Amino acid sequence: MSARKIIHVDMDCYYAAIEMRDRPHLKGRPIAVGGNPNGRGVIATANYEARKFGVRSAMTSSVALRLCPQLEFIFPDFKKYKKASQQIRKIFLDYTPLVEPLSLDEAFLDVTHCNQCGGIATEIAREIRLRIFQETQLTCSAG
């Protein structure tokens, strides 16, 4: 019996990446997707610019704002994030029906019986990353 070939795909700063894709003026600026910094909001995700200041997921918005005073908050649009996730899932299904989603932005794919890319898991992962970028303008880690 041959070893199983499993690929883990994790989208980069998923909610923030979608917002930057859809609002190009946000690129290069520290942003966080989450709740109101004047209330009891929590950060769902932050882009890499915000992370340089120590802003992290699950952090209260008020703490994030103290760490990064220029942080721009974006209220989450889960309908938009779900739509992008469905688009990404369709790409996965071109390689395998065995997809185990962990969340909107993360999944395991069993590519043991996938014949694309000569059945080589690292090449399949590379191709999936490329297709996700070409079709959604979003980046991910896969391996």
PDB file of N, CA and C in Angstrom, residues 17-80:
ATOM      1  N   ALA A  17      -6.770  39.978   2.843  1.00  0.00           N
ATOM      2  CA  ALA A  17      -6.334  39.880   1.442  1.00  0.00           C
ATOM      3  C   ALA A  17      -7.490  40.149   0.482  1.00  0.00           C
ATOM      4  N   ILE A  18      -8.667  39.660   0.820  1.00  0.00           N
ATOM      5  CA  ILE A  18      -9.840  39.916  -0.023  1.00  0.00           C
ATOM      6  C   ILE A  18     -10.169  41.405  -0.018  1.00  0.00           C
ATOM      7  N   GLU A  19     -10.102  42.019   1.150  1.00  0.00           N
ATOM      8  CA  GLU A  19     -10.390  43.456   1.234  1.00  0.00           C
ATOM      9  C   GLU A  19      -9.368  44.273   0.438  1.00  0.00           C
ATOM     10  N   MET A  20      -8.095  43.894   0.504  1.00  0.00           N
ATOM     11  CA  MET A  20      -7.072  44.625  -0.257  1.00  0.00           C
ATOM     12  C   MET A  20      -7.228  44.383  -1.756  1.00  0.00           C
ATOM     13  N   ARG A  21      -7.632  43.177  -2.130  1.00  0.00           N
ATOM     14  CA  ARG A  21      -7.879  42.894  -3.547  1.00  0.00           C
ATOM     15  C   ARG A  21      -9.016  43.770  -4.070  1.00  0.00           C
ATOM     16  N   ASP A  22     -10.070  43.877  -3.281  1.00  0.00           N
ATOM     17  CA  ASP A  22     -11.260  44.610  -3.707  1.00  0.00           C
ATOM     18  C   ASP A  22     -11.143  46.120  -3.522  1.00  0.00           C
ATOM     19  N   ARG A  23     -10.207  46.546  -2.687  1.00  0.00           N
ATOM     20  CA  ARG A  23      -9.975  47.977  -2.441  1.00  0.00           C
ATOM     21  C   ARG A  23      -8.473  48.239  -2.522  1.00  0.00           C
ATOM     22  N   PRO A  24      -7.949  48.346  -3.730  1.00  0.00           N
ATOM     23  CA  PRO A  24      -6.494  48.467  -3.919  1.00  0.00           C
ATOM     24  C   PRO A  24      -5.844  49.610  -3.150  1.00  0.00           C
ATOM     25  N   HIS A  25      -6.597  50.643  -2.809  1.00  0.00           N
ATOM     26  CA  HIS A  25      -6.005  51.758  -2.055  1.00  0.00           C
ATOM     27  C   HIS A  25      -5.531  51.323  -0.660  1.00  0.00           C
ATOM     28  N   LEU A  26      -5.972  50.154  -0.188  1.00  0.00           N
ATOM     29  CA  LEU A  26      -5.560  49.665   1.126  1.00  0.00           C
ATOM     30  C   LEU A  26      -4.195  48.981   1.112  1.00  0.00           C
ATOM     31  N   LYS A  27      -3.715  48.601  -0.057  1.00  0.00           N
ATOM     32  CA  LYS A  27      -2.432  47.888  -0.146  1.00  0.00           C
ATOM     33  C   LYS A  27      -1.309  48.748   0.413  1.00  0.00           C
ATOM     34  N   GLY A  28      -0.463  48.110   1.223  1.00  0.00           N
ATOM     35  CA  GLY A  28       0.667  48.811   1.822  1.00  0.00           C
ATOM     36  C   GLY A  28       0.330  49.529   3.113  1.00  0.00           C
ATOM     37  N   ARG A  29      -0.944  49.532   3.489  1.00  0.00           N
ATOM     38  CA  ARG A  29      -1.377  50.186   4.723  1.00  0.00           C
ATOM     39  C   ARG A  29      -1.761  49.110   5.735  1.00  0.00           C
ATOM     40  N   PRO A  30      -1.525  49.351   7.024  1.00  0.00           N
ATOM     41  CA  PRO A  30      -1.915  48.354   8.022  1.00  0.00           C
ATOM     42  C   PRO A  30      -3.436  48.316   8.182  1.00  0.00           C
ATOM     43  N   ILE A  31      -3.999  47.132   7.943  1.00  0.00           N
ATOM     44  CA  ILE A  31      -5.452  46.981   8.095  1.00  0.00           C
ATOM     45  C   ILE A  31      -5.757  45.757   8.946  1.00  0.00           C
ATOM     46  N   ALA A  32      -6.921  45.797   9.558  1.00  0.00           N
ATOM     47  CA  ALA A  32      -7.424  44.662  10.328  1.00  0.00           C
ATOM     48  C   ALA A  32      -8.900  44.496  10.008  1.00  0.00           C
ATOM     49  N   VAL A  33      -9.303  43.269   9.873  1.00  0.00           N
ATOM     50  CA  VAL A  33     -10.715  42.958   9.691  1.00  0.00           C
ATOM     51  C   VAL A  33     -11.213  42.518  11.056  1.00  0.00           C
ATOM     52  N   GLY A  34     -12.245  43.194  11.531  1.00  0.00           N
ATOM     53  CA  GLY A  34     -12.756  42.858  12.850  1.00  0.00           C
ATOM     54  C   GLY A  34     -13.701  43.912  13.366  1.00  0.00           C
ATOM     55  N   GLY A  35     -13.918  43.841  14.659  1.00  0.00           N
ATOM     56  CA  GLY A  35     -14.906  44.687  15.301  1.00  0.00           C
ATOM     57  C   GLY A  35     -14.430  46.095  15.588  1.00  0.00           C
ATOM     58  N   ASN A  36     -15.339  46.875  16.074  1.00  0.00           N
ATOM     59  CA  ASN A  36     -15.155  48.289  16.374  1.00  0.00           C
ATOM     60  C   ASN A  36     -14.089  48.490  17.458  1.00  0.00           C
ATOM     61  N   PRO A  37     -13.074  49.327  17.199  1.00  0.00           N
ATOM     62  CA  PRO A  37     -12.046  49.569  18.212  1.00  0.00           C
ATOM     63  C   PRO A  37     -12.559  50.378  19.403  1.00  0.00           C
ATOM     64  N   ASN A  38     -13.699  51.025  19.252  1.00  0.00           N
ATOM     65  CA  ASN A  38     -14.265  51.809  20.350  1.00  0.00           C
ATOM     66  C   ASN A  38     -15.204  50.982  21.212  1.00  0.00           C
ATOM     67  N   GLY A  39     -15.453  49.766  20.798  1.00  0.00           N
ATOM     68  CA  GLY A  39     -16.327  48.884  21.564  1.00  0.00           C
ATOM     69  C   GLY A  39     -15.547  47.684  22.061  1.00  0.00           C
ATOM     70  N   ARG A  40     -16.185  46.530  21.944  1.00  0.00           N
ATOM     71  CA  ARG A  40     -15.563  45.298  22.423  1.00  0.00           C
ATOM     72  C   ARG A  40     -15.147  44.414  21.254  1.00  0.00           C
ATOM     73  N   GLY A  41     -14.728  45.038  20.168  1.00  0.00           N
ATOM     74  CA  GLY A  41     -14.382  44.308  18.957  1.00  0.00           C
ATOM     75  C   GLY A  41     -13.124  43.469  19.094  1.00  0.00           C
ATOM     76  N   VAL A  42     -13.042  42.455  18.230  1.00  0.00           N
ATOM     77  CA  VAL A  42     -11.901  41.548  18.189  1.00  0.00           C
ATOM     78  C   VAL A  42     -11.415  41.460  16.748  1.00  0.00           C
ATOM     79  N   ILE A  43     -10.111  41.320  16.577  1.00  0.00           N
ATOM     80  CA  ILE A  43      -9.506  41.206  15.252  1.00  0.00           C
ATOM     81  C   ILE A  43      -9.723  39.791  14.720  1.00  0.00           C
ATOM     82  N   ALA A  44     -10.297  39.678  13.522  1.00  0.00           N
ATOM     83  CA  ALA A  44     -10.421  38.375  12.855  1.00  0.00           C
ATOM     84  C   ALA A  44      -9.117  38.048  12.144  1.00  0.00           C
ATOM     85  N   THR A  45      -8.553  39.021  11.465  1.00  0.00           N
ATOM     86  CA  THR A  45      -7.238  38.880  10.831  1.00  0.00           C
ATOM     87  C   THR A  45      -6.663  40.264  10.566  1.00  0.00           C
ATOM     88  N   ALA A  46      -5.367  40.283  10.389  1.00  0.00           N
ATOM     89  CA  ALA A  46      -4.662  41.523  10.052  1.00  0.00           C
ATOM     90  C   ALA A  46      -3.707  41.220   8.907  1.00  0.00           C
ATOM     91  N   ASN A  47      -3.436  42.231   8.102  1.00  0.00           N
ATOM     92  CA  ASN A  47      -2.480  42.018   7.010  1.00  0.00           C
ATOM     93  C   ASN A  47      -1.053  42.067   7.565  1.00  0.00           C
ATOM     94  N   TYR A  48      -0.085  41.770   6.694  1.00  0.00           N
ATOM     95  CA  TYR A  48       1.309  41.705   7.140  1.00  0.00           C
ATOM     96  C   TYR A  48       1.824  43.058   7.620  1.00  0.00           C
ATOM     97  N   GLU A  49       1.349  44.145   7.027  1.00  0.00           N
ATOM     98  CA  GLU A  49       1.772  45.477   7.482  1.00  0.00           C
ATOM     99  C   GLU A  49       1.357  45.700   8.934  1.00  0.00           C
ATOM    100  N   ALA A  50       0.154  45.280   9.303  1.00  0.00           N
ATOM    101  CA  ALA A  50      -0.313  45.430  10.684  1.00  0.00           C
ATOM    102  C   ALA A  50       0.413  44.470  11.622  1.00  0.00           C
ATOM    103  N   ARG A  51       0.719  43.284  11.130  1.00  0.00           N
ATOM    104  CA  ARG A  51       1.409  42.292  11.964  1.00  0.00           C
ATOM    105  C   ARG A  51       2.802  42.765  12.368  1.00  0.00           C
ATOM    106  N   LYS A  52       3.414  43.612  11.557  1.00  0.00           N
ATOM    107  CA  LYS A  52       4.732  44.162  11.907  1.00  0.00           C
ATOM    108  C   LYS A  52       4.671  44.957  13.206  1.00  0.00           C
ATOM    109  N   PHE A  53       3.490  45.476  13.544  1.00  0.00           N
ATOM    110  CA  PHE A  53       3.298  46.245  14.774  1.00  0.00           C
ATOM    111  C   PHE A  53       2.855  45.362  15.936  1.00  0.00           C
ATOM    112  N   GLY A  54       2.692  44.061  15.691  1.00  0.00           N
ATOM    113  CA  GLY A  54       2.257  43.142  16.732  1.00  0.00           C
ATOM    114  C   GLY A  54       0.767  42.863  16.737  1.00  0.00           C
ATOM    115  N   VAL A  55       0.039  43.370  15.753  1.00  0.00           N
ATOM    116  CA  VAL A  55      -1.402  43.123  15.661  1.00  0.00           C
ATOM    117  C   VAL A  55      -1.618  41.672  15.238  1.00  0.00           C
ATOM    118  N   ARG A  56      -2.488  40.954  15.961  1.00  0.00           N
ATOM    119  CA  ARG A  56      -2.720  39.533  15.721  1.00  0.00           C
ATOM    120  C   ARG A  56      -4.214  39.198  15.749  1.00  0.00           C
ATOM    121  N   SER A  57      -4.551  38.084  15.150  1.00  0.00           N
ATOM    122  CA  SER A  57      -5.922  37.570  15.216  1.00  0.00           C
ATOM    123  C   SER A  57      -6.288  37.307  16.675  1.00  0.00           C
ATOM    124  N   ALA A  58      -7.549  37.493  17.000  1.00  0.00           N
ATOM    125  CA  ALA A  58      -8.129  37.265  18.329  1.00  0.00           C
ATOM    126  C   ALA A  58      -7.747  38.340  19.347  1.00  0.00           C
ATOM    127  N   MET A  59      -6.968  39.315  18.945  1.00  0.00           N
ATOM    128  CA  MET A  59      -6.609  40.438  19.813  1.00  0.00           C
ATOM    129  C   MET A  59      -7.792  41.411  19.851  1.00  0.00           C
ATOM    130  N   THR A  60      -7.993  42.053  20.991  1.00  0.00           N
ATOM    131  CA  THR A  60      -9.058  43.054  21.025  1.00  0.00           C
ATOM    132  C   THR A  60      -8.670  44.219  20.117  1.00  0.00           C
ATOM    133  N   SER A  61      -9.666  44.804  19.513  1.00  0.00           N
ATOM    134  CA  SER A  61      -9.430  45.914  18.589  1.00  0.00           C
ATOM    135  C   SER A  61      -8.788  47.105  19.286  1.00  0.00           C
ATOM    136  N   SER A  62      -9.154  47.329  20.539  1.00  0.00           N
ATOM    137  CA  SER A  62      -8.579  48.469  21.265  1.00  0.00           C
ATOM    138  C   SER A  62      -7.085  48.271  21.511  1.00  0.00           C
ATOM    139  N   VAL A  63      -6.661  47.056  21.832  1.00  0.00           N
ATOM    140  CA  VAL A  63      -5.231  46.774  22.015  1.00  0.00           C
ATOM    141  C   VAL A  63      -4.506  46.928  20.682  1.00  0.00           C
ATOM    142  N   ALA A  64      -5.106  46.421  19.616  1.00  0.00           N
ATOM    143  CA  ALA A  64      -4.502  46.530  18.281  1.00  0.00           C
ATOM    144  C   ALA A  64      -4.289  47.992  17.904  1.00  0.00           C
ATOM    145  N   LEU A  65      -5.253  48.834  18.218  1.00  0.00           N
ATOM    146  CA  LEU A  65      -5.146  50.256  17.894  1.00  0.00           C
ATOM    147  C   LEU A  65      -4.039  50.936  18.706  1.00  0.00           C
ATOM    148  N   ARG A  66      -3.836  50.499  19.942  1.00  0.00           N
ATOM    149  CA  ARG A  66      -2.736  51.047  20.746  1.00  0.00           C
ATOM    150  C   ARG A  66      -1.381  50.642  20.151  1.00  0.00           C
ATOM    151  N   LEU A  67      -1.294  49.413  19.648  1.00  0.00           N
ATOM    152  CA  LEU A  67      -0.044  48.944  19.043  1.00  0.00           C
ATOM    153  C   LEU A  67       0.243  49.625  17.708  1.00  0.00           C
ATOM    154  N   CYS A  68      -0.837  49.922  16.988  1.00  0.00           N
ATOM    155  CA  CYS A  68      -0.695  50.483  15.640  1.00  0.00           C
ATOM    156  C   CYS A  68      -1.744  51.581  15.465  1.00  0.00           C
ATOM    157  N   PRO A  69      -1.438  52.814  15.892  1.00  0.00           N
ATOM    158  CA  PRO A  69      -2.424  53.899  15.854  1.00  0.00           C
ATOM    159  C   PRO A  69      -2.978  54.200  14.462  1.00  0.00           C
ATOM    160  N   GLN A  70      -2.229  53.899  13.407  1.00  0.00           N
ATOM    161  CA  GLN A  70      -2.699  54.157  12.041  1.00  0.00           C
ATOM    162  C   GLN A  70      -3.484  52.975  11.458  1.00  0.00           C
ATOM    163  N   LEU A  71      -3.763  51.960  12.274  1.00  0.00           N
ATOM    164  CA  LEU A  71      -4.489  50.771  11.823  1.00  0.00           C
ATOM    165  C   LEU A  71      -5.874  51.152  11.304  1.00  0.00           C
ATOM    166  N   GLU A  72      -6.206  50.629  10.133  1.00  0.00           N
ATOM    167  CA  GLU A  72      -7.530  50.854   9.551  1.00  0.00           C
ATOM    168  C   GLU A  72      -8.374  49.608   9.786  1.00  0.00           C
ATOM    169  N   PHE A  73      -9.564  49.816  10.337  1.00  0.00           N
ATOM    170  CA  PHE A  73     -10.466  48.707  10.636  1.00  0.00           C
ATOM    171  C   PHE A  73     -11.494  48.545   9.529  1.00  0.00           C
ATOM    172  N   ILE A  74     -11.742  47.305   9.178  1.00  0.00           N
ATOM    173  CA  ILE A  74     -12.748  46.979   8.172  1.00  0.00           C
ATOM    174  C   ILE A  74     -13.710  45.991   8.803  1.00  0.00           C
ATOM    175  N   PHE A  75     -14.986  46.320   8.738  1.00  0.00           N
ATOM    176  CA  PHE A  75     -15.992  45.413   9.270  1.00  0.00           C
ATOM    177  C   PHE A  75     -16.075  44.192   8.353  1.00  0.00           C
ATOM    178  N   PRO A  76     -16.121  42.976   8.909  1.00  0.00           N
ATOM    179  CA  PRO A  76     -16.112  41.766   8.076  1.00  0.00           C
ATOM    180  C   PRO A  76     -17.334  41.645   7.166  1.00  0.00           C
ATOM    181  N   ASP A  77     -17.098  41.118   5.983  1.00  0.00           N
ATOM    182  CA  ASP A  77     -18.148  40.839   5.003  1.00  0.00           C
ATOM    183  C   ASP A  77     -18.103  39.339   4.705  1.00  0.00           C
ATOM    184  N   PHE A  78     -18.702  38.552   5.589  1.00  0.00           N
ATOM    185  CA  PHE A  78     -18.590  37.100   5.493  1.00  0.00           C
ATOM    186  C   PHE A  78     -19.238  36.528   4.241  1.00  0.00           C
ATOM    187  N   LYS A  79     -20.214  37.212   3.702  1.00  0.00           N
ATOM    188  CA  LYS A  79     -20.825  36.759   2.448  1.00  0.00           C
ATOM    189  C   LYS A  79     -19.774  36.771   1.327  1.00  0.00           C
ATOM    190  N   LYS A  80     -18.991  37.829   1.276  1.00  0.00           N
ATOM    191  CA  LYS A  80     -17.932  37.956   0.272  1.00  0.00           C
ATOM    192  C   LYS A  80     -16.841  36.906   0.506  1.00  0.00           C
TER     193      LYS A  80
END
